[in-house]
Amino acid sequence: MATGEQKVEIDGRTLTLSNLDKVLYPSTGTTKGEVIDYYRRIAPVMIPQATRRPATRKRWVDGVGTEESPGTVFFRKDLEGSAPSWVPRAEIEHRESTSTYPSVDETAVLVWLAQLAALEIHTPQWRFDEELEPSTPDRLVLDLDPGEGAGLEECARVAVWCREILADMELDTYPVTSGSKGIHLYAPLDGTATAEEIGEVTHELARALEADHPEDVVSEQRRTKRTGKVLVDWSQNNGHKTTVCPYSLRGRLRPTVAAPRTWEEIEDADLAQLEFTEVLERVEAGTDPIAPLGLPGTGAGGAGQDRDRLEVYRSKRDPERTPEPGVGPAAAQEARAAEAPMFVIQEHHASRRHWDVRLEHEGVLVSWAVPKGPPLEVDVNRLAVQTEDHPLEYGTFEGTIPRGEYGGGEVALWDTGTIEVERWREGEEVIVVCHGREDGGLGGIPRRYAFIRTGGMGEERRSAAAREKAASNWLLHLMKEQPEAEVTSRPPALGEPISPMLATLGRREDIRDQDEWAVEMKWDGVRAIVALTTEEIRVTSRNGNDTTAAFPELRELHEAVDPEVLAAGEVVLDGEIVALDAQDRPSFSRLQQRLGLSRERDVERARQDVEVHLMVFDLLKRGGDSLLRTPYRERRDALFEVVESTAHVHLPHADHGDVDHAIELSQELQLEGVLAKTESGVYQPGRRSRTWIKIKNSRHQEVVVVGWRHGRGERAGTLGSLLLAVPDEDGVLRYAGRVGTGFSERDLEQITTRLRSRSRKTPPVRDVPAPERRDAEWVRADLVGEVRYGERTESGRLRHPVWRGWRPDKQAQDVRWEG
């Protein structure tokens, strides 16, 4: 072997790698070895986007070079003659020739291409079908390319307009910052339209945008028209054209990536292109915004996201004739909250008696038919024929499937329980430990099984669809090394989030018999439901969003919670996340700097200036046992037994039977008010109840922002005021006035940018007075803020409102007048 070469094995493929220290990106010193490592690690999310698409490559054999001396790029369509035999390939007939293209269907292909310094992978909007023929497109794409004088900010604004049009066409849109200058927008298609038809639609979309926003958008390629504008390039929907694949590196001066993003990121004023290290951090933390566009059943380790793994299951069953669950076309695959993944073995008396073994994996029951049943002696092999995935509801199914229907006959539960997954190599090998029932067919002891695929192995090329279509032969093997009977399953997983109980705005007079009430301080922050086990923690906002990444301080709860209680099962707490000012009072304006962050570097930067604390006031689950129906007084007593205060976790005091003292204290401490709760009241998730009454020292109101007006004087060029609305009892938006005070310098810098990307031509409310329409800029009515105000006028307007900040934890449709 030549000097500097080394052999590696990836998923059973042997590759020779060389020149790993060679620098491919001089500006950052990024080496070929780092590029290979990136593609190996990004494979689980990139392969579902690229698989079964012909891949054209851009290779920089000597690196990308520098600005003064750019590297030479080679554009490659045909498969290299040195390609290993296992690289998937298919032919495409062009006008004058036939070309053979590789397809990026597995991790080893990505690593092999990276070894060739193929930094960029480009793919079309269609895939090969099971006969290796080009099929109709399964997605459309819009390439937003800024002209001279425009940039990513302008592209983001146009992206939002595109999203609105595509939403009117009932299409979801997935943004990707291109890694170059602009943004790519993808939308999934059902495969019924041709590339020509999609091209016509997207061309018309681009023309319509240009007509609506002539100062910002251009739909034609001519560079003379593009200065200061964004080109909406629709032409990449042509069946002969390609777009850089999501998660591909770019051959720029720095190792940027075509990075899938969330819409919150697109609308962020600090939006920037991402480099490969940032993308790896996101993906390995579980962020894959474009996952729904991935091909089912693909990706390393089964990381591809399935759009409908139950399609085959439903296609074989008539919902009018069979009692089996999840058969109807609207049946959804829902994640199951459980202690561990489940298994079920059903004894099935169909045309021939057999046993159906089903293991929970990625939201479905992966299934095998075992003619002679699971082996109960070590080193015994049994044939197992893989069948279609089944819905999770099938895990409890017993009954009769009518004769003449698919699988007709009697189905009985033979054993069921949980599994520990030791290995899951998609389509090749599965090793699990099954923990069944004491009276189950496995004998009430843990059994360690291996499923090993025997059919279709070797180097023969078969399309993914053909592999899925054919029944696969496996061996089911009871392994020699068996666990001890007392082996337990993995630690419990977190259950479904609990929606917070809500209070009703009231007055002191509403608290009649003080002895029946306890009163807490009302903390000026954002609500948080925190669930934790010995290994996990999840922080959920009032509107159900997972905000764990934004508040790393709350990991202290693993120290604050009694370890014996935590070992017994899940603990769920209700509280308020606050930021404190110099006098240790909650400051909602300071908390604004921590809201809406998700990237680790952004959170850590914000933590340097603002730390958050959790005020815990309720215990909803203790060691896996629900306390929702337990009276408030008993829940509070249990809370102080289970949780101790730490640097960022606090257990605030509650006054029992002395409302007046609590109100006086809240005013003395300059707090928002108090929250009175009946001692005997149970916890009602998601409901607003009069057993909880909030009494405020000042009036606060959640509002929906519907527009803004330009500033004058010192505020020229920025925000003058925000136009506000509040839905009435029927959910119809009504104008509520405008707010022009309370903004920090940071607010003034960021709010205008944030709102420009949400612009619309007409006001989303009808009752805005004519004087306040002058120079108004209208926006989508989906952002919620909060104001402090003096009183409400007879016409329903806010008098003397002062801006307090955004409420990302609230939904616009849930806003109502308080009181």
Short mmCIF file of C-alpha atoms in Angstrom, two decimals, residues 225-665:
data_model
loop_
_atom_site.label_atom_id
_atom_site.label_comp_id
_atom_site.label_asym_id
_atom_site.label_seq_id
_atom_site.Cartn_x
_atom_site.Cartn_y
_atom_site.Cartn_z
CA LYS A 225 -32.12 43.62 -14.24
CA ARG A 226 -30.89 42.03 -11.02
CA THR A 227 -29.05 44.85 -9.27
CA GLY A 228 -30.41 45.24 -5.73
CA LYS A 229 -33.00 42.52 -6.30
CA VAL A 230 -33.45 38.81 -5.70
CA LEU A 231 -33.79 36.44 -8.65
CA VAL A 232 -36.47 33.80 -8.09
CA ASP A 233 -34.89 31.10 -10.24
CA TRP A 234 -37.59 28.58 -11.15
CA SER A 235 -35.61 26.93 -13.97
CA GLN A 236 -34.03 24.23 -11.78
CA ASN A 237 -37.33 22.34 -11.98
CA ASN A 238 -36.33 21.38 -15.52
CA GLY A 239 -35.86 17.60 -15.56
CA HIS A 240 -32.33 18.00 -16.96
CA LYS A 241 -31.12 20.44 -14.31
CA THR A 242 -29.77 19.87 -10.81
CA THR A 243 -29.51 21.70 -7.50
CA VAL A 244 -26.83 21.30 -4.86
CA CYS A 245 -28.05 18.55 -2.52
CA PRO A 246 -29.13 19.55 1.00
CA TYR A 247 -26.21 18.99 3.41
CA SER A 248 -23.63 19.07 0.59
CA LEU A 249 -20.45 21.04 1.18
CA ARG A 250 -19.79 23.97 -1.15
CA GLY A 251 -16.60 24.70 -3.02
CA ARG A 252 -16.35 28.22 -1.62
CA LEU A 253 -13.40 29.83 0.14
CA ARG A 254 -14.78 28.57 3.45
CA PRO A 255 -16.35 25.13 4.04
CA THR A 256 -19.97 26.25 4.00
CA VAL A 257 -22.88 23.85 3.57
CA ALA A 258 -26.26 23.84 1.83
CA ALA A 259 -27.89 23.80 5.27
CA PRO A 260 -31.60 23.08 5.92
CA ARG A 261 -33.01 25.73 8.28
CA THR A 262 -36.13 26.39 10.28
CA TRP A 263 -38.43 29.27 9.38
CA GLU A 264 -37.61 30.89 12.73
CA GLU A 265 -33.98 31.01 11.61
CA ILE A 266 -34.88 32.42 8.19
CA GLU A 267 -36.77 35.25 9.91
CA ASP A 268 -33.90 35.92 12.33
CA ALA A 269 -32.09 39.20 11.71
CA ASP A 270 -28.77 37.40 12.33
CA LEU A 271 -29.30 34.77 9.62
CA ALA A 272 -25.99 33.67 8.07
CA GLN A 273 -24.63 30.81 5.98
CA LEU A 274 -23.43 27.86 8.07
CA GLU A 275 -20.12 26.02 7.95
CA PHE A 276 -19.73 22.26 8.24
CA THR A 277 -18.84 22.22 11.94
CA GLU A 278 -21.99 24.17 12.80
CA VAL A 279 -24.15 21.87 10.68
CA LEU A 280 -22.72 18.77 12.36
CA GLU A 281 -23.50 20.24 15.78
CA ARG A 282 -27.10 20.88 14.75
CA VAL A 283 -27.67 17.46 13.21
CA GLU A 284 -26.05 15.54 16.03
CA ALA A 285 -28.25 17.48 18.45
CA GLY A 286 -31.30 16.19 16.54
CA THR A 287 -32.01 19.15 14.23
CA ASP A 288 -33.00 18.06 10.70
CA PRO A 289 -35.62 20.54 9.42
CA ILE A 290 -35.86 18.97 5.95
CA ALA A 291 -36.39 15.40 7.20
CA PRO A 292 -39.99 15.13 5.89
CA LEU A 293 -38.64 15.34 2.31
CA GLY A 294 -36.37 12.31 2.80
CA LEU A 295 -37.07 8.96 1.13
CA PRO A 296 -38.57 6.43 3.59
CA GLY A 297 -36.28 3.78 4.99
CA THR A 298 -33.01 5.38 3.94
CA GLY A 299 -30.06 6.88 5.78
CA ALA A 300 -27.33 5.37 7.91
CA GLY A 301 -28.79 3.47 10.80
CA GLY A 302 -32.29 4.10 9.53
CA ALA A 303 -32.03 7.83 10.06
CA GLY A 304 -34.21 8.69 7.06
CA GLN A 305 -37.57 10.14 7.92
CA ASP A 306 -40.58 8.22 6.69
CA ARG A 307 -43.44 10.11 5.15
CA ASP A 308 -45.71 7.04 5.17
CA ARG A 309 -44.26 3.73 6.24
CA LEU A 310 -47.79 2.32 6.54
CA GLU A 311 -48.74 2.80 2.88
CA VAL A 312 -48.18 -0.90 2.04
CA TYR A 313 -50.01 -1.99 5.21
CA ARG A 314 -53.10 0.03 4.27
CA SER A 315 -52.98 -0.92 0.59
CA LYS A 316 -53.47 -4.61 1.53
CA ARG A 317 -56.52 -4.06 3.73
CA ASP A 318 -60.10 -2.92 3.23
CA PRO A 319 -61.22 -0.71 6.14
CA GLU A 320 -64.82 -1.76 5.52
CA ARG A 321 -64.03 -5.45 5.96
CA THR A 322 -61.27 -5.86 8.54
CA PRO A 323 -61.19 -4.87 12.24
CA GLU A 324 -57.43 -4.32 12.18
CA PRO A 325 -56.29 -0.91 13.52
CA GLY A 326 -54.89 2.00 11.50
CA VAL A 327 -56.38 0.90 8.16
CA GLY A 328 -58.24 4.06 7.13
CA PRO A 329 -56.48 6.51 4.78
CA ALA A 330 -56.41 9.22 7.44
CA ALA A 331 -54.79 6.99 10.07
CA ALA A 332 -51.68 8.68 11.38
CA GLN A 333 -48.42 7.30 12.71
CA GLU A 334 -48.05 8.75 16.19
CA ALA A 335 -45.08 8.43 18.46
CA ARG A 336 -45.92 6.37 21.56
CA ALA A 337 -44.98 7.55 25.02
CA ALA A 338 -43.67 4.40 26.71
CA GLU A 339 -41.00 3.21 29.11
CA ALA A 340 -39.14 1.53 26.25
CA PRO A 341 -39.84 0.40 22.67
CA MET A 342 -42.41 -2.38 22.60
CA PHE A 343 -42.53 -5.81 21.04
CA VAL A 344 -45.48 -8.09 20.37
CA ILE A 345 -45.64 -11.69 19.19
CA GLN A 346 -49.01 -12.79 17.83
CA GLU A 347 -50.04 -16.35 17.11
CA HIS A 348 -51.74 -16.16 13.74
CA HIS A 349 -53.98 -18.95 12.44
CA ALA A 350 -54.21 -17.92 8.79
CA SER A 351 -53.94 -20.28 5.80
CA ARG A 352 -51.03 -21.72 7.79
CA ARG A 353 -50.30 -21.26 11.45
CA HIS A 354 -47.36 -18.96 12.13
CA TRP A 355 -46.16 -16.37 14.62
CA ASP A 356 -45.86 -12.64 13.80
CA VAL A 357 -42.94 -10.99 15.60
CA ARG A 358 -43.15 -7.17 15.67
CA LEU A 359 -40.57 -4.70 17.07
CA GLU A 360 -41.18 -0.99 17.58
CA HIS A 361 -38.80 1.14 15.50
CA GLU A 362 -39.18 4.70 14.15
CA GLY A 363 -42.88 4.98 14.92
CA VAL A 364 -44.05 1.63 13.48
CA LEU A 365 -43.91 -2.08 14.25
CA VAL A 366 -41.31 -3.69 12.00
CA SER A 367 -42.70 -7.16 11.36
CA TRP A 368 -41.61 -10.71 10.50
CA ALA A 369 -43.67 -13.86 9.97
CA VAL A 370 -42.00 -16.84 11.72
CA PRO A 371 -43.55 -20.16 10.54
CA LYS A 372 -42.25 -22.26 13.47
CA GLY A 373 -42.32 -19.56 16.11
CA PRO A 374 -39.50 -17.83 18.02
CA PRO A 375 -36.80 -20.30 19.16
CA LEU A 376 -36.63 -20.93 22.91
CA GLU A 377 -33.30 -22.78 22.82
CA VAL A 378 -29.92 -21.12 22.16
CA ASP A 379 -28.24 -21.53 18.78
CA VAL A 380 -31.53 -22.48 17.13
CA ASN A 381 -32.29 -20.70 13.85
CA ARG A 382 -35.79 -20.11 12.54
CA LEU A 383 -36.82 -18.71 9.16
CA ALA A 384 -38.34 -15.21 9.52
CA VAL A 385 -39.93 -13.55 6.49
CA GLN A 386 -40.08 -9.76 6.78
CA THR A 387 -43.51 -8.35 5.99
CA GLU A 388 -44.89 -4.82 5.79
CA ASP A 389 -44.58 -2.41 8.72
CA HIS A 390 -47.62 -2.31 11.02
CA PRO A 391 -49.04 0.58 13.08
CA LEU A 392 -48.22 0.74 16.78
CA GLU A 393 -51.87 0.09 17.63
CA TYR A 394 -51.38 -3.42 16.29
CA GLY A 395 -49.41 -4.16 19.45
CA THR A 396 -52.64 -4.88 21.32
CA PHE A 397 -54.67 -6.38 18.47
CA GLU A 398 -56.47 -9.67 18.96
CA GLY A 399 -59.44 -10.85 16.93
CA THR A 400 -60.66 -12.34 13.71
CA ILE A 401 -59.60 -11.16 10.26
CA PRO A 402 -62.40 -12.21 7.87
CA ARG A 403 -61.70 -15.10 5.54
CA GLY A 404 -60.86 -13.93 2.05
CA GLU A 405 -59.12 -10.84 3.41
CA TYR A 406 -55.35 -10.46 3.55
CA GLY A 407 -54.13 -12.54 6.52
CA GLY A 408 -57.64 -13.89 7.17
CA GLY A 409 -57.89 -15.97 10.37
CA GLU A 410 -57.59 -15.77 14.14
CA VAL A 411 -54.98 -13.51 15.80
CA ALA A 412 -54.06 -13.97 19.49
CA LEU A 413 -51.44 -12.28 21.66
CA TRP A 414 -48.68 -14.80 22.43
CA ASP A 415 -46.41 -12.40 24.31
CA THR A 416 -45.79 -8.68 24.56
CA GLY A 417 -43.55 -6.30 26.48
CA THR A 418 -40.54 -4.04 25.93
CA ILE A 419 -37.21 -4.38 24.14
CA GLU A 420 -33.67 -3.17 24.62
CA VAL A 421 -32.17 -2.45 21.20
CA GLU A 422 -28.49 -3.44 21.09
CA ARG A 423 -28.05 -3.05 17.34
CA TRP A 424 -30.27 -2.01 14.44
CA ARG A 425 -28.60 -2.07 11.03
CA GLU A 426 -31.42 -1.28 8.64
CA GLY A 427 -32.13 -4.19 6.30
CA GLU A 428 -29.21 -6.26 7.61
CA GLU A 429 -29.15 -7.10 11.32
CA VAL A 430 -31.19 -6.45 14.46
CA ILE A 431 -30.24 -7.54 17.99
CA VAL A 432 -32.71 -6.98 20.82
CA VAL A 433 -33.45 -8.22 24.32
CA CYS A 434 -37.18 -8.94 24.76
CA HIS A 435 -38.77 -8.53 28.20
CA GLY A 436 -42.14 -10.24 28.02
CA ARG A 437 -45.03 -10.97 30.38
CA GLU A 438 -44.68 -13.43 33.23
CA ASP A 439 -47.34 -15.60 31.60
CA GLY A 440 -46.15 -14.95 28.03
CA GLY A 441 -44.83 -17.37 25.45
CA LEU A 442 -41.20 -16.39 26.13
CA GLY A 443 -41.51 -17.83 29.62
CA GLY A 444 -41.37 -14.60 31.63
CA ILE A 445 -37.59 -14.21 31.29
CA PRO A 446 -35.57 -11.83 29.08
CA ARG A 447 -34.59 -13.34 25.72
CA ARG A 448 -31.76 -12.04 23.52
CA TYR A 449 -32.55 -12.48 19.82
CA ALA A 450 -30.71 -11.69 16.61
CA PHE A 451 -32.49 -11.12 13.30
CA ILE A 452 -30.02 -11.64 10.43
CA ARG A 453 -30.99 -10.97 6.83
CA THR A 454 -30.01 -13.71 4.39
CA GLY A 455 -31.68 -12.75 1.11
CA GLY A 456 -30.28 -10.16 -1.30
CA MET A 457 -26.82 -10.03 0.25
CA GLY A 458 -23.64 -9.63 -1.80
CA GLU A 459 -22.71 -7.01 -4.37
CA GLU A 460 -25.68 -7.33 -6.70
CA ARG A 461 -27.29 -3.95 -7.41
CA ARG A 462 -30.99 -3.66 -6.61
CA SER A 463 -33.00 -0.48 -6.23
CA ALA A 464 -34.25 0.49 -2.79
CA ALA A 465 -37.87 0.24 -3.99
CA ALA A 466 -37.30 -3.27 -5.33
CA ARG A 467 -35.74 -4.33 -2.03
CA GLU A 468 -38.71 -2.94 -0.13
CA LYS A 469 -41.22 -4.53 -2.48
CA ALA A 470 -39.85 -8.07 -2.18
CA ALA A 471 -40.31 -10.07 1.03
CA SER A 472 -36.91 -10.49 2.71
CA ASN A 473 -35.71 -13.76 4.19
CA TRP A 474 -34.11 -13.52 7.61
CA LEU A 475 -32.93 -15.90 10.31
CA LEU A 476 -34.28 -15.49 13.84
CA HIS A 477 -31.63 -16.72 16.26
CA LEU A 478 -31.74 -17.10 20.07
CA MET A 479 -28.20 -16.08 20.96
CA LYS A 480 -25.83 -18.08 23.13
CA GLU A 481 -25.13 -15.15 25.46
CA GLN A 482 -28.38 -14.58 27.33
CA PRO A 483 -29.11 -11.90 29.97
CA GLU A 484 -29.78 -12.79 33.58
CA ALA A 485 -33.43 -13.01 34.46
CA GLU A 486 -33.23 -9.89 36.62
CA VAL A 487 -31.96 -7.71 33.75
CA THR A 488 -34.25 -4.73 33.47
CA SER A 489 -35.17 -2.55 30.54
CA ARG A 490 -33.50 0.78 29.85
CA PRO A 491 -34.42 3.79 32.00
CA PRO A 492 -37.94 5.12 31.41
CA ALA A 493 -38.36 7.60 28.58
CA LEU A 494 -40.10 10.93 29.03
CA GLY A 495 -43.86 10.83 28.64
CA GLU A 496 -45.99 13.17 26.56
CA PRO A 497 -45.70 16.83 27.65
CA ILE A 498 -48.39 18.05 30.05
CA SER A 499 -50.16 21.27 29.06
CA PRO A 500 -49.99 23.88 31.81
CA MET A 501 -53.10 24.79 33.80
CA LEU A 502 -54.11 28.44 33.34
CA ALA A 503 -55.41 31.06 35.77
CA THR A 504 -58.34 33.45 35.44
CA LEU A 505 -57.79 37.19 35.88
CA GLY A 506 -59.64 38.37 38.97
CA ARG A 507 -59.75 40.79 41.92
CA ARG A 508 -59.26 40.62 45.66
CA GLU A 509 -63.04 40.40 46.10
CA ASP A 510 -63.05 37.02 44.29
CA ILE A 511 -61.24 35.45 47.26
CA ARG A 512 -64.01 35.08 49.83
CA ASP A 513 -62.98 32.40 52.35
CA GLN A 514 -59.23 33.02 52.69
CA ASP A 515 -58.68 29.80 54.65
CA GLU A 516 -59.44 27.80 51.53
CA TRP A 517 -56.78 29.53 49.44
CA ALA A 518 -53.00 29.69 49.18
CA VAL A 519 -51.31 32.67 47.50
CA GLU A 520 -48.05 32.69 45.57
CA MET A 521 -46.14 35.57 44.06
CA LYS A 522 -46.72 36.00 40.32
CA TRP A 523 -43.36 35.82 38.58
CA ASP A 524 -42.79 37.96 35.52
CA GLY A 525 -41.39 35.38 33.11
CA VAL A 526 -42.42 32.55 30.80
CA ARG A 527 -44.18 29.37 31.82
CA ALA A 528 -42.27 26.07 31.74
CA ILE A 529 -43.29 22.46 32.20
CA VAL A 530 -40.10 20.55 33.01
CA ALA A 531 -39.98 16.75 32.76
CA LEU A 532 -36.92 14.74 33.74
CA THR A 533 -35.68 11.21 34.26
CA THR A 534 -32.26 10.10 35.44
CA GLU A 535 -30.90 10.61 31.92
CA GLU A 536 -33.11 13.20 30.23
CA ILE A 537 -34.63 16.62 30.75
CA ARG A 538 -37.22 18.41 28.62
CA VAL A 539 -38.45 21.98 29.01
CA THR A 540 -41.75 22.73 27.28
CA SER A 541 -43.27 26.18 26.80
CA ARG A 542 -46.91 27.08 27.28
CA ASN A 543 -47.63 26.54 23.58
CA GLY A 544 -45.98 23.12 23.58
CA ASN A 545 -42.60 24.00 22.05
CA ASP A 546 -39.49 22.20 23.27
CA THR A 547 -37.22 24.94 24.65
CA THR A 548 -34.70 22.71 26.46
CA ALA A 549 -31.72 23.95 24.43
CA ALA A 550 -32.45 27.57 25.34
CA PHE A 551 -32.08 27.10 29.10
CA PRO A 552 -29.06 24.95 30.01
CA GLU A 553 -29.15 26.29 33.59
CA LEU A 554 -32.12 24.02 34.24
CA ARG A 555 -29.93 20.93 34.00
CA GLU A 556 -29.33 21.68 37.68
CA LEU A 557 -32.66 19.96 38.32
CA HIS A 558 -30.81 16.64 38.22
CA GLU A 559 -29.05 17.88 41.37
CA ALA A 560 -32.15 19.46 42.89
CA VAL A 561 -34.50 16.46 42.61
CA ASP A 562 -34.33 13.59 45.12
CA PRO A 563 -32.30 10.87 43.32
CA GLU A 564 -34.41 8.04 44.79
CA VAL A 565 -37.60 9.61 43.44
CA LEU A 566 -35.94 10.19 40.07
CA ALA A 567 -34.72 6.59 39.93
CA ALA A 568 -38.29 5.41 40.40
CA GLY A 569 -39.53 7.22 37.30
CA GLU A 570 -40.33 10.52 35.63
CA VAL A 571 -40.67 13.77 37.59
CA VAL A 572 -42.68 16.64 36.10
CA LEU A 573 -42.59 20.18 37.51
CA ASP A 574 -44.54 23.34 36.74
CA GLY A 575 -42.81 26.69 37.08
CA GLU A 576 -41.81 30.03 35.63
CA ILE A 577 -38.51 30.87 33.96
CA VAL A 578 -37.34 34.36 34.95
CA ALA A 579 -34.36 36.66 34.55
CA LEU A 580 -33.45 38.85 37.52
CA ASP A 581 -32.40 42.49 37.59
CA ALA A 582 -29.80 44.10 39.88
CA GLN A 583 -32.34 44.09 42.78
CA ASP A 584 -33.10 40.37 42.20
CA ARG A 585 -36.54 41.20 40.83
CA PRO A 586 -37.87 39.41 37.74
CA SER A 587 -37.22 41.49 34.61
CA PHE A 588 -39.22 40.53 31.57
CA SER A 589 -37.18 42.87 29.36
CA ARG A 590 -33.94 41.12 30.39
CA LEU A 591 -35.55 37.73 29.76
CA GLN A 592 -36.22 38.79 26.16
CA GLN A 593 -32.52 38.32 25.42
CA ARG A 594 -32.83 34.60 26.19
CA LEU A 595 -36.09 33.82 24.37
CA GLY A 596 -36.20 32.19 20.94
CA LEU A 597 -32.60 30.96 20.99
CA SER A 598 -31.74 27.40 19.99
CA ARG A 599 -28.15 27.35 18.73
CA GLU A 600 -25.69 26.50 21.49
CA ARG A 601 -23.32 29.32 20.64
CA ASP A 602 -26.16 31.88 20.71
CA VAL A 603 -27.38 30.58 24.06
CA GLU A 604 -23.90 30.64 25.58
CA ARG A 605 -23.31 34.17 24.32
CA ALA A 606 -26.60 35.36 25.84
CA ARG A 607 -25.84 33.60 29.15
CA GLN A 608 -22.82 35.82 29.60
CA ASP A 609 -25.18 38.78 30.09
CA VAL A 610 -28.39 37.18 31.34
CA GLU A 611 -28.83 34.09 33.48
CA VAL A 612 -32.24 32.50 33.97
CA HIS A 613 -33.79 30.91 37.05
CA LEU A 614 -36.67 28.50 37.48
CA MET A 615 -39.31 29.29 40.09
CA VAL A 616 -40.89 25.87 40.76
CA PHE A 617 -44.40 26.04 42.19
CA ASP A 618 -46.03 22.68 41.41
CA LEU A 619 -45.27 18.94 41.21
CA LEU A 620 -47.32 17.11 38.57
CA LYS A 621 -45.60 13.73 38.47
CA ARG A 622 -43.47 12.08 41.16
CA GLY A 623 -41.36 9.01 40.36
CA GLY A 624 -43.63 8.14 37.47
CA ASP A 625 -46.86 8.59 39.51
CA SER A 626 -49.31 11.27 38.37
CA LEU A 627 -50.34 13.87 40.94
CA LEU A 628 -52.78 15.69 38.65
CA ARG A 629 -55.80 14.59 40.71
CA THR A 630 -54.03 15.27 44.00
CA PRO A 631 -55.16 18.46 45.87
CA TYR A 632 -52.91 21.49 45.55
CA ARG A 633 -51.88 21.51 49.23
CA GLU A 634 -50.67 17.91 49.02
CA ARG A 635 -48.83 18.60 45.75
CA ARG A 636 -47.00 21.53 47.39
CA ASP A 637 -46.01 19.43 50.40
CA ALA A 638 -44.70 16.73 48.05
CA LEU A 639 -42.83 19.35 46.01
CA PHE A 640 -40.77 20.43 49.02
CA GLU A 641 -40.02 16.79 49.84
CA VAL A 642 -38.80 16.02 46.30
CA VAL A 643 -36.99 19.22 45.22
CA GLU A 644 -34.28 21.32 46.87
CA SER A 645 -33.16 24.81 45.85
CA THR A 646 -29.94 25.25 43.84
CA ALA A 647 -28.23 28.23 42.26
CA HIS A 648 -30.81 28.44 39.45
CA VAL A 649 -33.73 26.42 40.85
CA HIS A 650 -35.91 28.01 43.54
CA LEU A 651 -38.96 26.97 45.60
CA PRO A 652 -40.90 30.18 46.30
CA HIS A 653 -42.99 30.50 49.44
CA ALA A 654 -46.81 30.48 49.39
CA ASP A 655 -49.03 32.25 51.94
CA HIS A 656 -51.79 29.99 53.23
CA GLY A 657 -54.93 31.89 54.17
CA ASP A 658 -53.55 35.45 54.07
CA VAL A 659 -54.36 37.00 50.71
CA ASP A 660 -53.98 40.61 51.84
CA HIS A 661 -50.47 40.06 53.17
CA ALA A 662 -49.45 38.40 49.92
CA ILE A 663 -50.81 41.25 47.81
CA GLU A 664 -49.10 43.84 50.03
CA LEU A 665 -45.81 41.94 49.80
#
